[in-house]
Amino acid sequence: MEISKKSALVTGASRGIGKGIALGLAAEGYVVAVNYVRNLKAAEGVLKEIQQLGSEGLLIQGDVGSSNDRKKMVDETVAEFGKIDLLVNNAGIAPKIRVEILETTEESFDRVLGTNLKAPYFLTQDVSRRMIGWKQSGEVEVPRIVFVTSISAYAGSRNRTEYCISKAGASMAAMSFAMRLAEEGIPVFEVRPGLTQTDMVEKVQDKYDRFIKEGIVPQRRWGYPEDIAKVVRAIARGDLDFSTGEIIEVAGGFSLKEL
Ligand SMILES: NC(=O)c1ccc[n+]([C@@H]2O[C@H](COP(=O)([O-])OP(=O)(O)OC[C@H]3O[C@@H](n4cnc5c(N)ncnc54)[C@H](OP(=O)(O)O)[C@@H]3O)[C@@H](O)[C@H]2O)c1
């Protein structure tokens, strides 16, 4: 592997938004470590598409919620690519069952927060420590980090509060790393998708179709993984390098309020 090629580690890159980001980065000339947890077939499909785009990839099985797996992911990426120029914390899960706050179980709370908040926090801690070294040695010119959160960081849903809390926490994690890493020359961004057509929202597709029709998304359409990938590509190119800690919402104007 040619060491000078920029490399990215994208968690949860076998499907949905992560897949879109992985392919977008490959098109941008990055070599990409494609993390997945159980869907090898889907991950292999992503690898093939990366190769068709003229880039190279690496498949890494691992549960972001496990500290051993996180370490393995980083070690395997570095063993193959020599360094990580861009970390994209994308992997995320919804609660298995949507229930209101008076019914939330500790098991679901731990599962969702372990994957959506604790995992990106400690993965970023590990990678950013190494990035500081790569930056100092000149191996990486500008290391960059992205947290994929959600409009649920500020828009509550009564029947999946643990998800919303995990995303609100991930938003603060992004801001906290941005503060610490600014002096190291490592920009950190929060990319905040809105309703995006992926497997995650399959079960609520009809409900959200109705909401979109009624105008909850001012631009009146679903988001697609490519919409989020475009923003990550701009970050990866360095177009936003004199910014850090910024929240970039990709949600068709969801946050607009009209009286
Ligand atoms: N879809 C939306 O409307 C929406 C809106 C806002 C924010 N988001 C956020 O965007 C991110 C991606 O969501 P998505 O809609 O693309 O989800 P998705 O279609 O359900 O895909 C989830 C991806 O994450 C991987 N994954 C799940 N648990 C993992 C774990 N413990 N360790 C490693 N990888 C894991 C899956 O791997 P396998 O294929 O191996 O299962 C898959 O690649 C999430 O953080 C989500 O919260 C989504």
PDB file of C-alpha atoms and ligand atoms in Angstrom:
ATOM      1  CA  MET A   1       0.000   0.000   0.000  1.00  0.00           C
ATOM      2  CA  GLU A   2       1.293   3.412  -1.023  1.00  0.00           C
ATOM      3  CA  ILE A   3       1.691   5.271   2.298  1.00  0.00           C
ATOM      4  CA  SER A   4       1.000   8.722   0.880  1.00  0.00           C
ATOM      5  CA  LYS A   5      -2.626   7.970  -0.010  1.00  0.00           C
ATOM      6  CA  LYS A   6      -5.089   9.555   2.385  1.00  0.00           C
ATOM      7  CA  SER A   7      -6.952   7.000   4.420  1.00  0.00           C
ATOM      8  CA  ALA A   8     -10.254   6.974   6.257  1.00  0.00           C
ATOM      9  CA  LEU A   9     -11.804   4.699   8.859  1.00  0.00           C
ATOM     10  CA  VAL A  10     -15.599   4.744   8.562  1.00  0.00           C
ATOM     11  CA  THR A  11     -17.577   2.895  11.225  1.00  0.00           C
ATOM     12  CA  GLY A  12     -20.785   1.187  10.141  1.00  0.00           C
ATOM     13  CA  ALA A  13     -19.873   1.478   6.474  1.00  0.00           C
ATOM     14  CA  SER A  14     -21.550  -1.675   5.158  1.00  0.00           C
ATOM     15  CA  ARG A  15     -24.970  -0.062   4.690  1.00  0.00           C
ATOM     16  CA  GLY A  16     -26.875   3.209   4.650  1.00  0.00           C
ATOM     17  CA  ILE A  17     -25.187   6.512   5.421  1.00  0.00           C
ATOM     18  CA  GLY A  18     -21.817   4.912   6.239  1.00  0.00           C
ATOM     19  CA  LYS A  19     -21.786   3.161   2.882  1.00  0.00           C
ATOM     20  CA  GLY A  20     -22.569   6.445   1.134  1.00  0.00           C
ATOM     21  CA  ILE A  21     -19.717   8.132   3.000  1.00  0.00           C
ATOM     22  CA  ALA A  22     -17.264   5.309   2.238  1.00  0.00           C
ATOM     23  CA  LEU A  23     -18.037   5.498  -1.488  1.00  0.00           C
ATOM     24  CA  GLY A  24     -17.893   9.292  -1.456  1.00  0.00           C
ATOM     25  CA  LEU A  25     -14.454   9.184   0.152  1.00  0.00           C
ATOM     26  CA  ALA A  26     -13.250   6.579  -2.342  1.00  0.00           C
ATOM     27  CA  ALA A  27     -14.375   8.897  -5.151  1.00  0.00           C
ATOM     28  CA  GLU A  28     -12.380  11.616  -3.396  1.00  0.00           C
ATOM     29  CA  GLY A  29      -9.243   9.446  -3.671  1.00  0.00           C
ATOM     30  CA  TYR A  30      -9.196   8.083  -0.117  1.00  0.00           C
ATOM     31  CA  VAL A  31      -8.437   4.472   0.703  1.00  0.00           C
ATOM     32  CA  VAL A  32     -11.166   3.358   3.081  1.00  0.00           C
ATOM     33  CA  ALA A  33     -11.404   0.976   6.025  1.00  0.00           C
ATOM     34  CA  VAL A  34     -14.981  -0.321   5.922  1.00  0.00           C
ATOM     35  CA  ASN A  35     -16.141  -1.349   9.375  1.00  0.00           C
ATOM     36  CA  TYR A  36     -19.205  -3.560   9.801  1.00  0.00           C
ATOM     37  CA  VAL A  37     -20.512  -5.654  12.669  1.00  0.00           C
ATOM     38  CA  ARG A  38     -22.374  -8.635  11.175  1.00  0.00           C
ATOM     39  CA  ASN A  39     -23.242  -8.047   7.523  1.00  0.00           C
ATOM     40  CA  LEU A  40     -20.145  -9.343   5.720  1.00  0.00           C
ATOM     41  CA  LYS A  41     -21.945  -9.676   2.395  1.00  0.00           C
ATOM     42  CA  ALA A  42     -22.997  -6.037   2.381  1.00  0.00           C
ATOM     43  CA  ALA A  43     -19.483  -4.961   3.403  1.00  0.00           C
ATOM     44  CA  GLU A  44     -17.986  -7.012   0.562  1.00  0.00           C
ATOM     45  CA  GLY A  45     -20.343  -5.215  -1.832  1.00  0.00           C
ATOM     46  CA  VAL A  46     -19.049  -1.857  -0.581  1.00  0.00           C
ATOM     47  CA  LEU A  47     -15.450  -3.002  -1.025  1.00  0.00           C
ATOM     48  CA  LYS A  48     -16.209  -3.988  -4.606  1.00  0.00           C
ATOM     49  CA  GLU A  49     -17.759  -0.585  -5.332  1.00  0.00           C
ATOM     50  CA  ILE A  50     -14.728   1.150  -3.798  1.00  0.00           C
ATOM     51  CA  GLN A  51     -12.486  -0.824  -6.165  1.00  0.00           C
ATOM     52  CA  GLN A  52     -14.727   0.029  -9.110  1.00  0.00           C
ATOM     53  CA  LEU A  53     -14.173   3.688  -8.225  1.00  0.00           C
ATOM     54  CA  GLY A  54     -10.436   3.085  -8.644  1.00  0.00           C
ATOM     55  CA  SER A  55      -9.577   3.116  -4.952  1.00  0.00           C
ATOM     56  CA  GLU A  56      -8.784   0.478  -2.367  1.00  0.00           C
ATOM     57  CA  GLY A  57     -10.526  -0.673   0.766  1.00  0.00           C
ATOM     58  CA  LEU A  58     -10.166  -2.887   3.783  1.00  0.00           C
ATOM     59  CA  LEU A  59     -12.944  -4.777   5.556  1.00  0.00           C
ATOM     60  CA  ILE A  60     -12.908  -4.652   9.327  1.00  0.00           C
ATOM     61  CA  GLN A  61     -15.394  -6.638  11.356  1.00  0.00           C
ATOM     62  CA  GLY A  62     -15.937  -5.211  14.806  1.00  0.00           C
ATOM     63  CA  ASP A  63     -18.518  -3.994  17.270  1.00  0.00           C
ATOM     64  CA  VAL A  64     -17.846  -0.336  18.052  1.00  0.00           C
ATOM     65  CA  GLY A  65     -19.376  -0.942  21.465  1.00  0.00           C
ATOM     66  CA  SER A  66     -16.503  -3.270  22.415  1.00  0.00           C
ATOM     67  CA  SER A  67     -13.218  -1.697  23.492  1.00  0.00           C
ATOM     68  CA  ASN A  68     -11.250  -4.717  22.205  1.00  0.00           C
ATOM     69  CA  ASP A  69     -12.924  -4.467  18.810  1.00  0.00           C
ATOM     70  CA  ARG A  70     -12.313  -0.715  18.631  1.00  0.00           C
ATOM     71  CA  LYS A  71      -8.616  -1.234  19.264  1.00  0.00           C
ATOM     72  CA  LYS A  72      -8.524  -3.998  16.658  1.00  0.00           C
ATOM     73  CA  MET A  73     -10.222  -1.720  14.111  1.00  0.00           C
ATOM     74  CA  VAL A  74      -7.662   1.011  14.575  1.00  0.00           C
ATOM     75  CA  ASP A  75      -4.696  -1.384  14.663  1.00  0.00           C
ATOM     76  CA  GLU A  76      -5.825  -3.172  11.478  1.00  0.00           C
ATOM     77  CA  THR A  77      -6.392   0.110   9.636  1.00  0.00           C
ATOM     78  CA  VAL A  78      -2.952   1.392  10.642  1.00  0.00           C
ATOM     79  CA  ALA A  79      -1.311  -1.941   9.771  1.00  0.00           C
ATOM     80  CA  GLU A  80      -2.755  -1.705   6.250  1.00  0.00           C
ATOM     81  CA  PHE A  81      -2.729   2.042   5.527  1.00  0.00           C
ATOM     82  CA  GLY A  82       0.007   3.258   7.890  1.00  0.00           C
ATOM     83  CA  LYS A  83      -2.151   6.034   9.416  1.00  0.00           C
ATOM     84  CA  ILE A  84      -5.669   7.436   9.559  1.00  0.00           C
ATOM     85  CA  ASP A  85      -6.240  10.847   7.960  1.00  0.00           C
ATOM     86  CA  LEU A  86      -9.969  10.885   8.612  1.00  0.00           C
ATOM     87  CA  LEU A  87     -12.099   9.155  11.229  1.00  0.00           C
ATOM     88  CA  VAL A  88     -15.833   9.025  10.575  1.00  0.00           C
ATOM     89  CA  ASN A  89     -17.879   7.955  13.602  1.00  0.00           C
ATOM     90  CA  ASN A  90     -20.995   6.828  11.780  1.00  0.00           C
ATOM     91  CA  ALA A  91     -22.127   3.474  13.255  1.00  0.00           C
ATOM     92  CA  GLY A  92     -25.320   3.874  15.193  1.00  0.00           C
ATOM     93  CA  ILE A  93     -28.389   1.946  16.234  1.00  0.00           C
ATOM     94  CA  ALA A  94     -32.005   2.622  17.125  1.00  0.00           C
ATOM     95  CA  PRO A  95     -33.717   0.952  20.092  1.00  0.00           C
ATOM     96  CA  LYS A  96     -35.005  -2.534  19.215  1.00  0.00           C
ATOM     97  CA  ILE A  97     -38.452  -1.479  20.360  1.00  0.00           C
ATOM     98  CA  ARG A  98     -39.784   2.062  20.520  1.00  0.00           C
ATOM     99  CA  VAL A  99     -41.353   2.664  23.920  1.00  0.00           C
ATOM    100  CA  GLU A 100     -42.106   5.807  25.891  1.00  0.00           C
ATOM    101  CA  ILE A 101     -39.848   7.097  28.634  1.00  0.00           C
ATOM    102  CA  LEU A 102     -41.827   5.446  31.444  1.00  0.00           C
ATOM    103  CA  GLU A 103     -41.127   2.063  29.845  1.00  0.00           C
ATOM    104  CA  THR A 104     -37.468   2.396  28.723  1.00  0.00           C
ATOM    105  CA  THR A 105     -35.379  -0.539  29.960  1.00  0.00           C
ATOM    106  CA  GLU A 106     -31.857  -0.277  31.329  1.00  0.00           C
ATOM    107  CA  GLU A 107     -30.815  -2.884  28.790  1.00  0.00           C
ATOM    108  CA  SER A 108     -31.930  -0.750  25.847  1.00  0.00           C
ATOM    109  CA  PHE A 109     -30.468   2.394  27.421  1.00  0.00           C
ATOM    110  CA  ASP A 110     -27.052   0.719  27.852  1.00  0.00           C
ATOM    111  CA  ARG A 111     -27.135  -0.818  24.375  1.00  0.00           C
ATOM    112  CA  VAL A 112     -28.022   2.414  22.583  1.00  0.00           C
ATOM    113  CA  LEU A 113     -25.738   4.693  24.596  1.00  0.00           C
ATOM    114  CA  GLY A 114     -22.911   2.133  24.452  1.00  0.00           C
ATOM    115  CA  THR A 115     -23.028   2.096  20.646  1.00  0.00           C
ATOM    116  CA  ASN A 116     -24.017   5.684  19.829  1.00  0.00           C
ATOM    117  CA  LEU A 117     -22.163   7.633  22.517  1.00  0.00           C
ATOM    118  CA  LYS A 118     -19.544   5.677  24.467  1.00  0.00           C
ATOM    119  CA  ALA A 119     -18.178   4.031  21.311  1.00  0.00           C
ATOM    120  CA  PRO A 120     -17.464   7.181  19.253  1.00  0.00           C
ATOM    121  CA  TYR A 121     -16.147   8.928  22.367  1.00  0.00           C
ATOM    122  CA  PHE A 122     -13.494   6.315  23.106  1.00  0.00           C
ATOM    123  CA  LEU A 123     -12.741   5.493  19.477  1.00  0.00           C
ATOM    124  CA  THR A 124     -12.067   9.184  18.911  1.00  0.00           C
ATOM    125  CA  GLN A 125      -9.925   9.332  22.042  1.00  0.00           C
ATOM    126  CA  ASP A 126      -7.741   6.475  20.746  1.00  0.00           C
ATOM    127  CA  VAL A 127      -7.521   7.753  17.162  1.00  0.00           C
ATOM    128  CA  SER A 128      -6.928  11.388  18.108  1.00  0.00           C
ATOM    129  CA  ARG A 129      -4.034  10.451  20.418  1.00  0.00           C
ATOM    130  CA  ARG A 130      -2.426   8.688  17.464  1.00  0.00           C
ATOM    131  CA  MET A 131      -3.335  11.538  15.079  1.00  0.00           C
ATOM    132  CA  ILE A 132      -1.414  13.999  17.253  1.00  0.00           C
ATOM    133  CA  GLY A 133       1.685  11.838  16.705  1.00  0.00           C
ATOM    134  CA  TRP A 134       1.115  11.487  12.948  1.00  0.00           C
ATOM    135  CA  LYS A 135       0.616  15.232  12.657  1.00  0.00           C
ATOM    136  CA  GLN A 136       3.832  15.943  14.575  1.00  0.00           C
ATOM    137  CA  SER A 137       5.829  13.454  12.495  1.00  0.00           C
ATOM    138  CA  GLY A 138       4.375  14.861   9.275  1.00  0.00           C
ATOM    139  CA  GLU A 139       2.766  11.555   8.321  1.00  0.00           C
ATOM    140  CA  VAL A 140      -0.636  13.241   8.213  1.00  0.00           C
ATOM    141  CA  GLU A 141      -0.851  16.885   7.169  1.00  0.00           C
ATOM    142  CA  VAL A 142      -4.299  17.648   8.538  1.00  0.00           C
ATOM    143  CA  PRO A 143      -6.043  14.864  10.449  1.00  0.00           C
ATOM    144  CA  ARG A 144      -9.817  15.293  10.620  1.00  0.00           C
ATOM    145  CA  ILE A 145     -12.667  13.768  12.610  1.00  0.00           C
ATOM    146  CA  VAL A 146     -16.410  13.570  11.916  1.00  0.00           C
ATOM    147  CA  PHE A 147     -19.240  12.570  14.251  1.00  0.00           C
ATOM    148  CA  VAL A 148     -22.466  11.581  12.510  1.00  0.00           C
ATOM    149  CA  THR A 149     -25.191  12.507  14.982  1.00  0.00           C
ATOM    150  CA  SER A 150     -28.830  13.267  14.174  1.00  0.00           C
ATOM    151  CA  ILE A 151     -31.532  15.909  14.340  1.00  0.00           C
ATOM    152  CA  SER A 152     -32.546  13.778  17.354  1.00  0.00           C
ATOM    153  CA  ALA A 153     -29.722  15.569  19.200  1.00  0.00           C
ATOM    154  CA  TYR A 154     -32.246  18.396  19.669  1.00  0.00           C
ATOM    155  CA  ALA A 155     -35.615  17.068  18.460  1.00  0.00           C
ATOM    156  CA  GLY A 156     -37.110  14.791  21.092  1.00  0.00           C
ATOM    157  CA  SER A 157     -39.119  11.653  20.316  1.00  0.00           C
ATOM    158  CA  ARG A 158     -41.218  10.402  23.204  1.00  0.00           C
ATOM    159  CA  ASN A 159     -40.881   6.782  22.177  1.00  0.00           C
ATOM    160  CA  ARG A 160     -37.080   6.504  21.829  1.00  0.00           C
ATOM    161  CA  THR A 161     -35.608   8.876  24.355  1.00  0.00           C
ATOM    162  CA  GLU A 162     -32.473   6.773  24.781  1.00  0.00           C
ATOM    163  CA  TYR A 163     -31.657   7.351  21.098  1.00  0.00           C
ATOM    164  CA  CYS A 164     -32.172  11.112  21.395  1.00  0.00           C
ATOM    165  CA  ILE A 165     -30.060  11.251  24.561  1.00  0.00           C
ATOM    166  CA  SER A 166     -27.281   9.293  22.838  1.00  0.00           C
ATOM    167  CA  LYS A 167     -27.227  11.772  19.956  1.00  0.00           C
ATOM    168  CA  ALA A 168     -27.367  14.830  22.226  1.00  0.00           C
ATOM    169  CA  GLY A 169     -24.401  13.324  24.089  1.00  0.00           C
ATOM    170  CA  ALA A 170     -22.522  12.582  20.863  1.00  0.00           C
ATOM    171  CA  SER A 171     -23.039  16.219  19.876  1.00  0.00           C
ATOM    172  CA  MET A 172     -21.328  17.358  23.091  1.00  0.00           C
ATOM    173  CA  ALA A 173     -18.585  14.765  22.546  1.00  0.00           C
ATOM    174  CA  ALA A 174     -17.902  16.293  19.112  1.00  0.00           C
ATOM    175  CA  MET A 175     -17.734  19.781  20.608  1.00  0.00           C
ATOM    176  CA  SER A 176     -15.464  18.620  23.434  1.00  0.00           C
ATOM    177  CA  PHE A 177     -12.993  16.929  21.078  1.00  0.00           C
ATOM    178  CA  ALA A 178     -13.095  19.991  18.814  1.00  0.00           C
ATOM    179  CA  MET A 179     -12.069  22.173  21.780  1.00  0.00           C
ATOM    180  CA  ARG A 180      -9.198  19.911  22.806  1.00  0.00           C
ATOM    181  CA  LEU A 181      -7.931  19.182  19.307  1.00  0.00           C
ATOM    182  CA  ALA A 182      -8.067  22.711  17.847  1.00  0.00           C
ATOM    183  CA  GLU A 183      -4.598  23.479  19.225  1.00  0.00           C
ATOM    184  CA  GLU A 184      -3.325  20.236  17.674  1.00  0.00           C
ATOM    185  CA  GLY A 185      -4.514  21.299  14.215  1.00  0.00           C
ATOM    186  CA  ILE A 186      -7.203  18.584  14.056  1.00  0.00           C
ATOM    187  CA  PRO A 187     -10.633  19.892  12.980  1.00  0.00           C
ATOM    188  CA  VAL A 188     -13.657  18.037  14.345  1.00  0.00           C
ATOM    189  CA  PHE A 189     -17.146  18.278  12.841  1.00  0.00           C
ATOM    190  CA  GLU A 190     -20.613  17.157  13.757  1.00  0.00           C
ATOM    191  CA  VAL A 191     -22.669  16.154  10.738  1.00  0.00           C
ATOM    192  CA  ARG A 192     -26.329  15.965  11.665  1.00  0.00           C
ATOM    193  CA  PRO A 193     -28.575  14.032   9.247  1.00  0.00           C
ATOM    194  CA  GLY A 194     -32.339  14.371   9.177  1.00  0.00           C
ATOM    195  CA  LEU A 195     -34.799  11.770   7.896  1.00  0.00           C
ATOM    196  CA  THR A 196     -32.613   9.677   5.617  1.00  0.00           C
ATOM    197  CA  GLN A 197     -33.726   6.684   3.609  1.00  0.00           C
ATOM    198  CA  THR A 198     -31.834   3.686   4.983  1.00  0.00           C
ATOM    199  CA  ASP A 199     -32.611   0.340   6.632  1.00  0.00           C
ATOM    200  CA  MET A 200     -32.746   2.108   9.998  1.00  0.00           C
ATOM    201  CA  VAL A 201     -36.002   3.863   9.192  1.00  0.00           C
ATOM    202  CA  GLU A 202     -37.633   1.002   7.246  1.00  0.00           C
ATOM    203  CA  LYS A 203     -40.166   0.318   9.998  1.00  0.00           C
ATOM    204  CA  VAL A 204     -41.294   3.947  10.163  1.00  0.00           C
ATOM    205  CA  GLN A 205     -41.132   4.680   6.448  1.00  0.00           C
ATOM    206  CA  ASP A 206     -44.898   5.213   6.027  1.00  0.00           C
ATOM    207  CA  LYS A 207     -45.158   7.471   9.054  1.00  0.00           C
ATOM    208  CA  TYR A 208     -42.230   9.602   7.912  1.00  0.00           C
ATOM    209  CA  ASP A 209     -43.559   9.682   4.324  1.00  0.00           C
ATOM    210  CA  ARG A 210     -46.678  11.277   5.783  1.00  0.00           C
ATOM    211  CA  PHE A 211     -44.688  13.727   7.938  1.00  0.00           C
ATOM    212  CA  ILE A 212     -42.650  14.807   4.907  1.00  0.00           C
ATOM    213  CA  LYS A 213     -45.826  15.333   2.861  1.00  0.00           C
ATOM    214  CA  GLU A 214     -47.197  17.463   5.682  1.00  0.00           C
ATOM    215  CA  GLY A 215     -44.101  19.686   5.562  1.00  0.00           C
ATOM    216  CA  ILE A 216     -41.954  18.597   8.539  1.00  0.00           C
ATOM    217  CA  VAL A 217     -39.024  18.745   6.086  1.00  0.00           C
ATOM    218  CA  PRO A 218     -39.294  22.160   4.375  1.00  0.00           C
ATOM    219  CA  GLN A 219     -37.520  20.852   1.262  1.00  0.00           C
ATOM    220  CA  ARG A 220     -40.205  18.121   1.122  1.00  0.00           C
ATOM    221  CA  ARG A 221     -38.101  15.068   0.477  1.00  0.00           C
ATOM    222  CA  TRP A 222     -36.213  12.270   2.173  1.00  0.00           C
ATOM    223  CA  GLY A 223     -32.489  12.634   2.613  1.00  0.00           C
ATOM    224  CA  TYR A 224     -30.237  10.078   0.935  1.00  0.00           C
ATOM    225  CA  PRO A 225     -26.832   8.771   2.064  1.00  0.00           C
ATOM    226  CA  GLU A 226     -25.259  10.758  -0.805  1.00  0.00           C
ATOM    227  CA  ASP A 227     -26.529  14.007   0.751  1.00  0.00           C
ATOM    228  CA  ILE A 228     -24.523  13.322   3.896  1.00  0.00           C
ATOM    229  CA  ALA A 229     -21.575  11.962   1.909  1.00  0.00           C
ATOM    230  CA  LYS A 230     -21.284  15.266   0.014  1.00  0.00           C
ATOM    231  CA  VAL A 231     -20.694  17.124   3.275  1.00  0.00           C
ATOM    232  CA  VAL A 232     -18.143  14.586   4.509  1.00  0.00           C
ATOM    233  CA  ARG A 233     -16.356  14.821   1.151  1.00  0.00           C
ATOM    234  CA  ALA A 234     -16.053  18.590   1.550  1.00  0.00           C
ATOM    235  CA  ILE A 235     -14.585  18.073   5.034  1.00  0.00           C
ATOM    236  CA  ALA A 236     -12.245  15.375   3.689  1.00  0.00           C
ATOM    237  CA  ARG A 237     -10.989  17.677   0.940  1.00  0.00           C
ATOM    238  CA  GLY A 238     -10.121  20.289   3.556  1.00  0.00           C
ATOM    239  CA  ASP A 239     -12.669  22.810   2.308  1.00  0.00           C
ATOM    240  CA  LEU A 240     -13.703  23.568   5.891  1.00  0.00           C
ATOM    241  CA  ASP A 241     -10.290  23.532   7.537  1.00  0.00           C
ATOM    242  CA  PHE A 242     -10.571  26.954   9.197  1.00  0.00           C
ATOM    243  CA  SER A 243     -13.643  25.709  11.043  1.00  0.00           C
ATOM    244  CA  THR A 244     -13.943  23.262  13.889  1.00  0.00           C
ATOM    245  CA  GLY A 245     -16.675  22.230  16.281  1.00  0.00           C
ATOM    246  CA  GLU A 246     -19.257  23.188  13.672  1.00  0.00           C
ATOM    247  CA  ILE A 247     -22.581  21.432  13.376  1.00  0.00           C
ATOM    248  CA  ILE A 248     -23.605  20.839   9.774  1.00  0.00           C
ATOM    249  CA  GLU A 249     -27.210  19.787   9.524  1.00  0.00           C
ATOM    250  CA  VAL A 250     -28.218  17.823   6.424  1.00  0.00           C
ATOM    251  CA  ALA A 251     -31.955  17.647   6.892  1.00  0.00           C
ATOM    252  CA  GLY A 252     -33.733  19.702   4.232  1.00  0.00           C
ATOM    253  CA  GLY A 253     -34.342  22.651   6.559  1.00  0.00           C
ATOM    254  CA  PHE A 254     -35.829  20.610   9.427  1.00  0.00           C
ATOM    255  CA  SER A 255     -34.600  23.111  12.025  1.00  0.00           C
ATOM    256  CA  LEU A 256     -36.397  26.083  10.422  1.00  0.00           C
ATOM    257  CA  LYS A 257     -39.181  27.426  12.536  1.00  0.00           C
ATOM    258  CA  GLU A 258     -42.018  29.492  11.066  1.00  0.00           C
ATOM    259  CA  LEU A 259     -44.698  31.389  12.922  1.00  0.00           C
TER     260      LEU A 259
HETATM  261  N1  LIG B   1     -31.403   6.968   8.710  1.00  0.00           N
HETATM  262  C1  LIG B   1     -31.715   8.093   9.321  1.00  0.00           C
HETATM  263  O1  LIG B   1     -32.818   8.650   9.133  1.00  0.00           O
HETATM  264  C2  LIG B   1     -30.728   8.754  10.249  1.00  0.00           C
HETATM  265  C3  LIG B   1     -31.009  10.054  10.674  1.00  0.00           C
HETATM  266  C4  LIG B   1     -30.122  10.706  11.503  1.00  0.00           C
HETATM  267  C5  LIG B   1     -28.971  10.081  11.919  1.00  0.00           C
HETATM  268  N2  LIG B   1     -28.710   8.809  11.525  1.00  0.00           N
HETATM  269  C6  LIG B   1     -27.478   8.210  12.016  1.00  0.00           C
HETATM  270  O2  LIG B   1     -26.646   7.882  10.922  1.00  0.00           O
HETATM  271  C7  LIG B   1     -25.833   6.764  11.242  1.00  0.00           C
HETATM  272  C8  LIG B   1     -26.033   5.685  10.187  1.00  0.00           C
HETATM  273  O3  LIG B   1     -27.410   5.330  10.177  1.00  0.00           O
HETATM  274  P1  LIG B   1     -28.081   4.490   8.992  1.00  0.00           P
HETATM  275  O4  LIG B   1     -29.462   4.990   8.859  1.00  0.00           O
HETATM  276  O5  LIG B   1     -27.180   4.461   7.822  1.00  0.00           O
HETATM  277  O6  LIG B   1     -28.146   3.052   9.697  1.00  0.00           O
HETATM  278  P2  LIG B   1     -28.331   1.583   9.057  1.00  0.00           P
HETATM  279  O7  LIG B   1     -28.861   1.671   7.698  1.00  0.00           O
HETATM  280  O8  LIG B   1     -29.076   0.821  10.093  1.00  0.00           O
HETATM  281  O9  LIG B   1     -26.813   1.039   8.986  1.00  0.00           O
HETATM  282  C9  LIG B   1     -26.119   0.878  10.177  1.00  0.00           C
HETATM  283  C10 LIG B   1     -24.661   0.581   9.889  1.00  0.00           C
HETATM  284  O10 LIG B   1     -23.963   0.558  11.145  1.00  0.00           O
HETATM  285  C11 LIG B   1     -23.381  -0.719  11.345  1.00  0.00           C
HETATM  286  N3  LIG B   1     -23.433  -1.034  12.767  1.00  0.00           N
HETATM  287  C12 LIG B   1     -24.515  -1.178  13.566  1.00  0.00           C
HETATM  288  N4  LIG B   1     -24.141  -1.458  14.819  1.00  0.00           N
HETATM  289  C13 LIG B   1     -22.774  -1.493  14.824  1.00  0.00           C
HETATM  290  C14 LIG B   1     -21.806  -1.756  15.794  1.00  0.00           C
HETATM  291  N5  LIG B   1     -22.155  -2.017  17.053  1.00  0.00           N
HETATM  292  N6  LIG B   1     -20.509  -1.731  15.437  1.00  0.00           N
HETATM  293  C15 LIG B   1     -20.131  -1.460  14.160  1.00  0.00           C
HETATM  294  N7  LIG B   1     -21.017  -1.198  13.179  1.00  0.00           N
HETATM  295  C16 LIG B   1     -22.318  -1.224  13.509  1.00  0.00           C
HETATM  296  C17 LIG B   1     -24.174  -1.676  10.468  1.00  0.00           C
HETATM  297  O11 LIG B   1     -23.361  -2.811  10.175  1.00  0.00           O
HETATM  298  P3  LIG B   1     -24.006  -4.230   9.678  1.00  0.00           P
HETATM  299  O12 LIG B   1     -24.372  -4.024   8.228  1.00  0.00           O
HETATM  300  O13 LIG B   1     -22.898  -5.203   9.870  1.00  0.00           O
HETATM  301  O14 LIG B   1     -25.206  -4.502  10.539  1.00  0.00           O
HETATM  302  C18 LIG B   1     -24.448  -0.782   9.266  1.00  0.00           C
HETATM  303  O15 LIG B   1     -23.317  -0.694   8.430  1.00  0.00           O
HETATM  304  C19 LIG B   1     -26.270   6.319  12.641  1.00  0.00           C
HETATM  305  O16 LIG B   1     -25.396   6.870  13.606  1.00  0.00           O
HETATM  306  C20 LIG B   1     -27.656   6.921  12.772  1.00  0.00           C
HETATM  307  O17 LIG B   1     -27.997   7.134  14.132  1.00  0.00           O
HETATM  308  C21 LIG B   1     -29.565   8.128  10.693  1.00  0.00           C
END
